[in-house]
Amino acid sequence: MDKPWLKSYPEGTPATIDFSEFSSLGKFFESKANEFAARPAVHNMGTTLTYAELDARSLAVASYLQQTLGLNKGDRVGLMLPNVLQFPIVFMGVQRAGLVAVNLNPLLTARELQHKLDDSEASALFILENFAHLLSDTQPGHLKACIVTGIGDQLNFPKSKLVNFYIRYVKPKVLPYKLKNIETFNEVIKQGKKLQLKDVLVGPSDIALLQYTGGTTGVAKAAMLSHQNMIANMVQIVTWLLHTSSGKGKIEKGKEIIITALPLYHIFALTANLLTFTCLGGMNYLITNPRDMRGFVKELKSSHFTCITGVNTLFDHLIDTVGFDEVDFGSLKVGLGGGAAIQSQVAERWRKATGSVIVEAYGLTESSPAVTINPINLPEFSGSIGLPLPSTDCCVKDDEGESVSEGEAGELYVRGPQVMQGYWRNPEETKAVLTADGWLRTGDIVKIDGKGFITIVDRKKDLIIVSGFNVYPNEVEEVVSQHPDVLECGVVGVVDTQTGETVKLVVVPKNKALTVSTLKAYCHENLMAYKRPKHIKFVEEIPKTPVGKVLRRELKEL
């Protein structure tokens, strides 16, 4: 097939990559811990762990899961954690024990958490104490253990005690909970250090991660990402960074500090931040609560960071935060944007404020996630999602699956070693997006120009992107329709200056006493924050096709 993007690769950038050095993520972590033992690996709230310290603590977690809980290769372990030191410790420990990580958004409702735990049949769950109450009444029977942790558990003394005391008692964020088979995180580390991890034979095709994403049916499904998928994508990104950066912005091994404000339970930050910069021997500077913008800016002032990833809203809000103009950007090499389209006005404001160009990239959960990226030495914001990464093929096809002409819009198809194995226990949905010859149908409408640069035109699917997170209308409709006073409803995405898009809910009430405030309270109980409708409109009828499908375009115009 024709690959016009190769002509646009910066000189010396390889067309393909070799990702055979590591057979598994566990072996990868062990190798990097040995190579960069004395270097800082992760930082959070004033505490820095070296690669050697991260290695020791993750080994303790792995040993505990294997020896104390008796988990075997392939068993699933849930991670319901924000960006705290415990996340990389647990994720690495799970991989070293030959287990499968299941990423769980800490903002899940009890209903959503129950579904994902049941679907994955997780044997163990690491959960922040702030969210443990969600399991009190619905703890699945297949969970052998719930390991509960406080935000401050892995911080240095006395800050560890102070942070936990503040969250528990001064401004209490921890609701009462009652769980079976409970253990504390620090006790797991203590016990695990006394145990010996038995080597587990894990191969490239074994599953490393179940990463949940929405679907056209409205039911969350998990992409099965193998060790090869994630290692290959990491190597693709590292190769691109090393070959397309230059001059003062040259990315170097052992010298980078990346701001990790995007959540590690999201595939973007997990791969682009944690894995990629671990491979480079860099340090992940974890931001636990990026919504505290003033606190976030305060961290930036003291971090001497060289790289940062973000979504459009994050960059936009940072620029508007008091004190941002006092941050020293002299060391900044890369601002990588993804998750949702970066608006040109935000990119220009960022350039003026920091002297750095936002480099836009594109990916999706099903591709681990990176597919395309602009050259790192980009002189100005391009408005394009860039070029396919090495060892990645892209093509554009029409609704009949036929290739379109150069510059013509169509659905983006992707093929490469980073493309998932399929959806967990869901062959129907897998068949709908993966072709027999290995192409992933993305559902995104794009154009590829003669130089190989790709531009997003529209989305074929109905998904709504709120601050980089996918919201599927069918899921919101399913939840709202269960309200006793709702006759029928429809959901669409509308433009929002703060989040890119937001959710609009149109409802035909069954009871005229139903109010907007009542529905918002109901959604607050049953949907994560970014899925909750910001706009609610009552109508007498939902526009639909003859077969009953909601006409979303007409719904937007109501």
XYZ file of C-alpha atoms in Angstrom:
558
model
C 0.000 0.000 0.000
C 1.025 3.616 -0.553
C 2.524 5.271 2.548
C 2.887 8.991 1.765
C 3.643 9.819 5.396
C 7.069 8.182 5.188
C 8.174 11.015 2.877
C 7.337 13.466 5.660
C 9.242 11.656 8.401
C 12.146 13.753 9.758
C 15.499 12.495 8.473
C 16.698 9.364 10.240
C 13.285 8.381 11.605
C 12.785 4.652 10.994
C 9.713 3.433 9.126
C 9.423 0.395 11.385
C 10.383 -0.431 14.957
C 11.715 -3.499 16.741
C 9.685 -4.192 19.887
C 11.076 -7.646 20.635
C 13.503 -6.579 23.395
C 10.942 -7.176 26.149
C 8.653 -10.203 26.268
C 6.371 -8.640 28.869
C 5.748 -5.452 30.832
C 7.028 -7.190 33.944
C 10.408 -7.881 32.318
C 10.427 -4.338 30.958
C 9.946 -2.822 34.433
C 12.653 -5.034 35.920
C 15.088 -4.025 33.171
C 14.467 -0.300 33.594
C 14.672 -0.525 37.379
C 18.121 -2.020 37.003
C 19.237 0.440 34.301
C 18.083 3.592 36.124
C 18.154 2.345 39.734
C 19.383 5.564 41.369
C 17.358 7.953 39.232
C 14.021 9.444 40.331
C 11.084 7.533 38.829
C 7.926 9.101 40.264
C 7.129 12.126 42.398
C 3.963 13.046 44.249
C 3.176 15.625 46.956
C 6.805 16.171 47.885
C 7.857 12.506 47.894
C 10.141 11.064 45.207
C 10.716 7.360 44.624
C 13.791 6.199 42.757
C 13.579 3.375 40.260
C 15.104 1.066 42.874
C 12.479 2.046 45.465
C 9.673 1.654 42.954
C 11.104 -1.743 42.032
C 11.144 -2.920 45.661
C 7.596 -1.796 46.421
C 6.119 -3.180 43.200
C 7.887 -6.480 43.872
C 6.254 -6.556 47.321
C 2.817 -6.047 45.763
C 3.485 -8.754 43.181
C 4.621 -11.205 45.863
C 1.576 -10.499 48.037
C -0.859 -11.026 45.165
C 0.835 -14.247 44.167
C 1.769 -15.795 47.513
C -0.763 -14.451 50.017
C -3.849 -14.161 47.817
C -2.905 -17.119 45.634
C -3.637 -15.353 42.350
C -2.525 -17.112 39.203
C -1.399 -15.968 35.772
C -4.195 -14.154 33.960
C -6.305 -13.362 37.026
C -7.679 -9.820 36.972
C -6.827 -7.103 39.483
C -8.728 -3.816 39.625
C -7.051 -0.447 40.144
C -9.409 2.285 41.328
C -6.795 4.900 42.097
C -6.052 8.507 41.153
C -2.555 9.802 40.365
C -0.820 8.837 43.600
C 2.355 6.827 44.162
C 0.293 3.720 44.753
C -0.812 3.583 41.103
C 2.579 2.888 39.449
C 3.520 0.610 42.345
C 0.394 -1.506 41.892
C 0.375 -1.473 38.088
C 3.972 -2.653 37.955
C 3.332 -5.218 40.676
C 0.356 -6.663 38.815
C 2.423 -7.042 35.646
C 5.351 -8.640 37.454
C 3.012 -11.252 38.943
C 1.702 -12.158 35.486
C -1.763 -10.792 36.247
C -4.110 -8.566 34.247
C -4.693 -4.970 35.341
C -8.233 -3.595 35.130
C -8.304 0.201 35.109
C -11.286 1.685 36.951
C -12.154 5.365 36.974
C -12.394 6.555 40.630
C -15.447 8.621 39.637
C -17.519 5.555 38.781
C -20.925 5.274 40.402
C -21.770 2.155 42.396
C -23.762 0.823 39.410
C -20.906 1.355 36.958
C -18.317 -0.121 39.316
C -20.471 -3.177 39.924
C -20.785 -3.799 36.182
C -17.046 -3.581 35.515
C -16.078 -5.770 38.460
C -18.636 -8.393 37.448
C -17.663 -8.238 33.782
C -13.916 -8.574 34.436
C -14.376 -10.985 37.352
C -11.615 -9.190 39.227
C -10.095 -11.276 42.000
C -8.618 -8.327 43.880
C -9.203 -4.600 43.996
C -6.926 -1.746 45.028
C -9.196 1.142 45.937
C -8.732 4.602 47.434
C -10.543 4.831 50.757
C -12.492 7.858 49.472
C -14.427 5.496 47.175
C -14.604 2.341 49.290
C -18.200 3.091 50.347
C -19.325 2.364 46.791
C -18.609 -1.321 47.410
C -20.188 -1.589 50.850
C -23.494 -2.998 49.609
C -22.454 -4.528 46.296
C -19.100 -6.237 46.827
C -18.861 -9.073 44.259
C -18.346 -12.544 45.672
C -15.414 -13.289 43.353
C -13.270 -10.585 45.028
C -10.728 -12.355 47.214
C -9.448 -9.103 48.711
C -10.011 -5.357 48.772
C -6.827 -3.441 49.453
C -7.759 0.018 50.717
C -5.348 2.928 50.686
C -5.288 6.534 51.795
C -3.914 9.281 49.560
C -0.968 9.831 51.874
C -0.011 6.201 52.483
C 3.180 6.178 50.409
C 4.311 9.735 51.182
C 7.260 10.422 53.436
C 6.658 10.862 57.179
C 5.192 13.101 58.612
C 3.354 14.276 55.485
C 1.804 10.841 55.062
C 0.081 11.159 58.443
C -0.869 14.794 57.960
C -2.442 14.272 54.541
C -4.486 11.274 55.666
C -5.594 13.031 58.873
C -6.711 16.091 56.911
C -8.714 14.041 54.392
C -10.290 11.831 57.053
C -11.071 14.345 59.782
C -10.433 18.036 58.954
C -12.264 18.165 55.606
C -13.609 14.614 55.613
C -13.721 13.002 52.188
C -14.003 9.409 53.427
C -17.496 8.024 53.981
C -18.118 5.021 56.252
C -17.673 1.674 54.516
C -17.903 -1.987 55.392
C -16.011 -4.457 53.239
C -15.154 -8.132 53.408
C -11.597 -9.466 53.090
C -10.102 -6.024 53.576
C -6.406 -5.177 53.892
C -4.527 -1.890 54.019
C -2.039 -0.950 51.329
C 0.875 -0.353 53.683
C 0.294 -3.760 55.279
C 0.414 -5.355 51.814
C 3.811 -3.749 51.211
C 5.025 -4.845 54.653
C 3.915 -8.454 54.182
C 4.991 -8.628 50.532
C 8.569 -7.656 51.336
C 8.904 -10.866 53.350
C 7.776 -13.063 50.466
C 9.529 -14.482 47.420
C 7.996 -13.931 43.979
C 7.955 -17.000 41.773
C 8.802 -16.350 38.138
C 5.786 -16.464 35.815
C 6.172 -17.204 32.126
C 4.360 -14.344 30.369
C 4.441 -13.989 26.600
C 3.873 -11.056 24.246
C 0.373 -12.228 23.303
C -0.841 -12.554 26.900
C -3.267 -9.884 28.085
C -1.712 -7.144 30.208
C -4.636 -4.753 30.581
C -8.399 -4.556 30.320
C -9.179 -0.939 29.472
C -12.869 -0.109 29.492
C -14.422 2.027 26.831
C -17.979 2.755 25.771
C -19.800 1.176 22.870
C -22.586 1.773 20.402
C -24.805 -0.472 22.530
C -24.307 1.794 25.537
C -22.661 -0.988 27.552
C -19.048 -0.473 28.574
C -16.694 -3.041 27.100
C -13.036 -3.754 27.759
C -10.324 -3.614 25.121
C -7.901 -6.495 25.589
C -4.433 -4.991 25.326
C -1.606 -7.514 25.271
C 1.942 -7.041 26.488
C 3.009 -6.752 22.858
C 0.362 -4.093 22.167
C 1.523 -1.861 24.990
C 5.255 -2.447 24.594
C 5.055 -1.830 20.846
C 3.128 1.417 21.321
C 5.596 2.573 23.963
C 8.538 1.826 21.650
C 6.772 3.617 18.784
C 6.346 6.755 20.897
C 9.894 6.626 22.289
C 11.310 6.182 18.781
C 9.311 9.161 17.556
C 10.361 11.377 20.476
C 14.048 10.567 20.088
C 14.135 10.988 16.299
C 11.850 13.971 15.719
C 12.966 16.237 18.558
C 16.007 18.436 18.031
C 18.125 21.291 19.344
C 17.210 22.593 22.801
C 14.062 20.498 22.593
C 15.919 17.231 22.078
C 14.479 14.419 24.209
C 17.233 12.564 26.079
C 17.287 9.413 28.159
C 17.594 9.920 31.896
C 16.957 13.675 31.760
C 13.216 14.205 31.338
C 10.522 15.182 33.833
C 6.951 14.843 32.601
C 3.943 16.401 34.275
C 1.329 13.678 34.659
C -1.940 15.442 35.392
C -4.055 13.329 33.069
C -5.283 10.281 35.025
C -3.193 7.142 34.808
C -6.370 5.052 34.727
C -6.855 6.552 31.232
C -4.884 4.834 28.464
C -3.426 8.138 27.200
C -1.432 8.906 30.351
C -0.734 5.265 31.162
C 1.153 4.710 27.900
C 2.355 8.185 26.875
C 3.448 9.196 30.380
C 4.110 6.245 32.656
C 5.374 3.643 30.188
C 7.089 5.949 27.711
C 9.001 7.989 30.253
C 9.885 4.925 32.293
C 11.442 3.561 29.110
C 13.379 6.841 28.818
C 14.484 6.738 32.457
C 12.545 9.934 33.115
C 10.429 10.978 36.092
C 6.645 11.120 36.179
C 5.571 14.093 38.280
C 2.110 13.046 39.455
C -0.625 15.639 39.939
C -3.314 14.108 42.137
C -5.943 16.820 41.817
C -5.524 18.862 38.615
C -8.915 20.469 39.261
C -7.193 22.501 41.956
C -5.701 24.750 39.301
C -3.885 27.065 41.709
C -2.315 24.094 43.459
C -1.433 22.638 40.064
C 0.317 25.852 39.009
C 2.185 25.897 42.324
C 3.514 22.408 41.508
C 4.575 23.574 38.036
C 6.597 26.399 39.573
C 8.752 23.972 41.537
C 8.989 20.978 39.210
C 11.478 22.097 36.487
C 9.480 19.961 34.050
C 10.518 19.276 30.467
C 7.328 17.685 29.127
C 3.599 17.842 29.765
C 0.600 16.052 28.318
C -2.881 17.470 28.324
C -6.259 17.858 26.688
C -7.605 21.107 25.265
C -9.446 22.116 28.437
C -6.433 21.480 30.657
C -4.173 23.739 28.608
C -6.893 26.380 28.410
C -7.599 26.421 32.147
C -3.917 26.471 33.072
C -3.331 29.606 31.010
C -6.174 31.374 32.831
C -4.988 30.381 36.311
C -3.452 33.022 38.568
C 0.311 32.519 38.790
C 0.702 30.692 35.480
C 2.643 33.647 34.085
C 5.193 33.118 36.883
C 6.039 29.541 35.844
C 9.516 29.056 34.364
C 9.136 27.389 30.971
C 12.833 27.491 30.154
C 13.119 23.696 30.376
C 9.897 22.834 28.549
C 10.536 20.729 25.438
C 7.188 19.127 24.623
C 3.541 19.928 25.215
C 1.657 16.921 23.873
C -2.075 17.289 23.255
C -4.591 14.541 22.664
C -7.826 12.998 23.908
C -9.858 15.567 21.965
C -9.107 18.130 19.294
C -6.872 20.998 20.377
C -8.493 24.302 19.479
C -6.250 26.602 17.436
C -6.905 29.585 19.734
C -5.855 27.551 22.767
C -2.698 26.393 20.970
C -1.821 29.993 20.111
C -2.417 31.190 23.678
C -0.202 28.366 24.956
C 2.565 29.271 22.515
C 2.504 32.921 23.567
C 2.481 32.034 27.266
C 5.130 29.289 27.224
C 7.109 29.712 24.009
C 6.296 26.071 23.226
C 4.148 24.611 20.437
C 1.471 22.077 21.370
C 2.164 18.885 19.435
C -1.140 17.224 18.649
C -1.503 13.452 18.521
C -4.341 10.991 18.007
C -5.200 7.627 19.419
C -7.931 5.477 20.862
C -8.230 2.893 23.592
C -8.270 0.064 21.051
C -4.778 1.018 19.802
C -3.020 1.275 23.158
C -3.634 4.286 22.294
C -1.229 6.160 19.962
C -1.802 6.061 16.192
C -0.549 9.377 14.827
C 1.548 12.276 16.080
C 3.124 15.421 14.702
C 6.922 15.816 14.626
C 8.134 17.047 18.018
C 10.177 19.841 16.425
C 7.043 21.316 14.881
C 7.629 25.069 14.281
C 3.955 25.948 14.756
C 0.617 24.348 15.604
C -0.538 22.390 12.553
C -4.218 21.684 13.197
C -3.487 18.160 11.994
C -3.255 15.023 14.122
C 0.058 14.319 12.421
C 1.616 11.283 10.757
C 1.173 7.563 11.467
C 3.761 6.264 13.926
C 6.465 3.840 12.737
C 5.082 0.351 12.005
C 1.588 1.841 11.734
C -0.524 1.696 8.582
C -3.493 4.018 7.995
C -6.008 4.174 5.178
C -9.316 5.897 4.501
C -12.382 3.997 3.286
C -15.978 4.768 2.439
C -19.079 3.105 3.894
C -18.679 0.179 1.498
C -15.113 -0.455 2.641
C -13.546 0.872 -0.555
C -10.483 3.132 -0.462
C -11.165 6.793 -1.226
C -9.067 9.178 -3.308
C -6.307 11.336 -1.819
C -7.773 14.188 0.214
C -11.254 12.701 0.217
C -13.024 12.170 3.546
C -13.776 8.708 4.848
C -13.429 6.440 7.855
C -9.929 5.975 9.257
C -8.688 2.388 9.356
C -5.583 1.535 11.415
C -3.289 -1.487 11.435
C -0.204 -2.078 13.553
C 1.275 -3.989 16.518
C -0.514 -1.660 18.956
C -4.016 -2.658 17.833
C -5.914 -4.609 20.499
C -6.682 -8.309 20.427
C -10.406 -7.608 20.691
C -13.040 -6.822 23.290
C -13.166 -8.919 26.444
C -15.765 -11.667 26.040
C -17.542 -9.701 23.326
C -17.011 -11.291 19.902
C -19.883 -9.356 18.295
C -18.418 -5.936 19.104
C -14.943 -7.215 18.183
C -16.129 -8.316 14.764
C -17.739 -4.911 14.235
C -14.423 -3.038 14.533
C -11.673 -5.529 13.605
C -11.494 -6.801 10.037
C -10.271 -10.273 9.103
C -7.012 -8.825 7.780
C -6.199 -6.893 10.959
C -7.575 -3.421 10.307
C -9.185 -1.464 13.144
C -12.175 0.617 12.118
C -11.901 3.766 14.217
C -15.269 5.328 13.438
C -13.542 8.669 12.867
C -13.929 10.538 9.574
C -10.595 11.923 8.329
C -8.666 13.148 5.316
C -5.068 12.218 4.430
C -3.189 14.720 2.280
C -0.438 13.998 -0.224
C 2.241 14.330 2.461
C 0.574 11.819 4.745
C -0.731 14.283 7.338
C -4.128 13.342 8.718
C -6.912 15.745 9.668
C -10.032 14.830 11.640
C -13.201 15.889 9.851
C -15.993 14.453 11.955
C -16.969 11.431 14.040
C -18.902 8.632 12.483
C -20.029 7.376 15.827
C -22.362 9.320 18.069
C -19.869 9.561 20.883
C -19.476 12.829 22.758
C -15.994 13.857 23.937
C -16.041 15.790 27.200
C -12.552 16.984 28.230
C -11.015 14.000 26.464
C -13.378 11.394 27.947
C -15.809 9.451 25.788
C -19.511 9.695 26.566
C -21.868 7.388 24.693
C -25.436 8.682 24.324
C -27.010 5.228 24.601
C -25.535 4.704 28.069
C -26.856 8.022 29.387
C -30.229 7.346 27.739
C -30.363 3.899 29.337
C -29.830 5.359 32.806
C -32.217 8.310 32.424
C -34.966 6.170 30.904
C -35.081 4.148 34.125
C -36.349 7.180 36.054
C -40.031 6.511 36.807
C -41.133 9.952 35.585
C -39.338 9.749 32.199
C -41.314 8.528 29.195
C -38.454 8.670 26.692
C -35.274 10.628 26.154
C -32.447 11.365 23.746
C -28.862 12.509 24.261
C -26.536 14.511 22.010
C -23.290 16.412 22.352
C -23.244 20.176 22.023
C -20.331 22.598 21.805
C -18.977 23.825 25.143
C -16.207 26.418 25.501
C -14.881 24.806 28.685
C -14.945 21.087 27.877
C -15.038 21.012 24.071
C -18.379 19.241 24.149
C -20.959 18.645 26.837
C -23.993 16.423 27.209
C -27.457 17.657 26.274
C -30.458 15.624 27.424
C -33.878 15.949 25.807
C -36.735 14.368 27.760
C -40.393 13.568 27.230
C -41.720 13.538 30.819
C -44.241 10.949 31.964
C -45.143 13.079 34.949
C -45.551 16.833 34.514
C -44.227 17.305 38.058
C -40.771 16.196 36.893
C -38.217 19.017 37.156
C -34.752 19.677 35.780
C -33.281 19.730 39.278
C -34.803 16.327 40.052
C -33.293 14.816 36.909
C -29.897 16.360 37.604
C -29.911 14.883 41.104
C -30.819 11.477 39.639
C -27.988 11.685 37.102
C -25.580 12.719 39.863
C -26.322 9.429 41.632
C -26.037 7.214 38.579
C -23.480 8.738 36.219
C -19.878 9.889 36.447
C -19.472 13.654 36.453
C -18.406 14.028 32.827
C -21.375 11.928 31.652
C -23.982 14.034 33.462
C -26.148 16.260 31.241
C -25.302 19.931 31.537
C -28.336 20.937 29.480
C -31.781 19.381 29.980
C -34.786 20.227 27.822
C -38.356 18.936 28.144
C -40.245 18.294 24.887
C -43.475 16.631 23.830
C -41.833 14.277 21.325
C -38.386 12.880 20.470
C -37.607 12.991 16.701
C -37.028 9.444 15.481
C -36.746 7.399 12.287
C -39.585 5.076 11.244
C -37.810 2.209 12.979
C -37.505 4.158 16.219
C -33.887 5.351 16.056
C -33.330 8.773 17.585
C -32.506 11.441 14.999
C -29.636 13.037 16.856
C -29.040 15.814 14.345
C -32.624 16.991 14.764
C -32.306 16.548 18.497
C -29.409 19.011 18.518
C -31.540 21.599 16.766
C -34.380 21.443 19.298
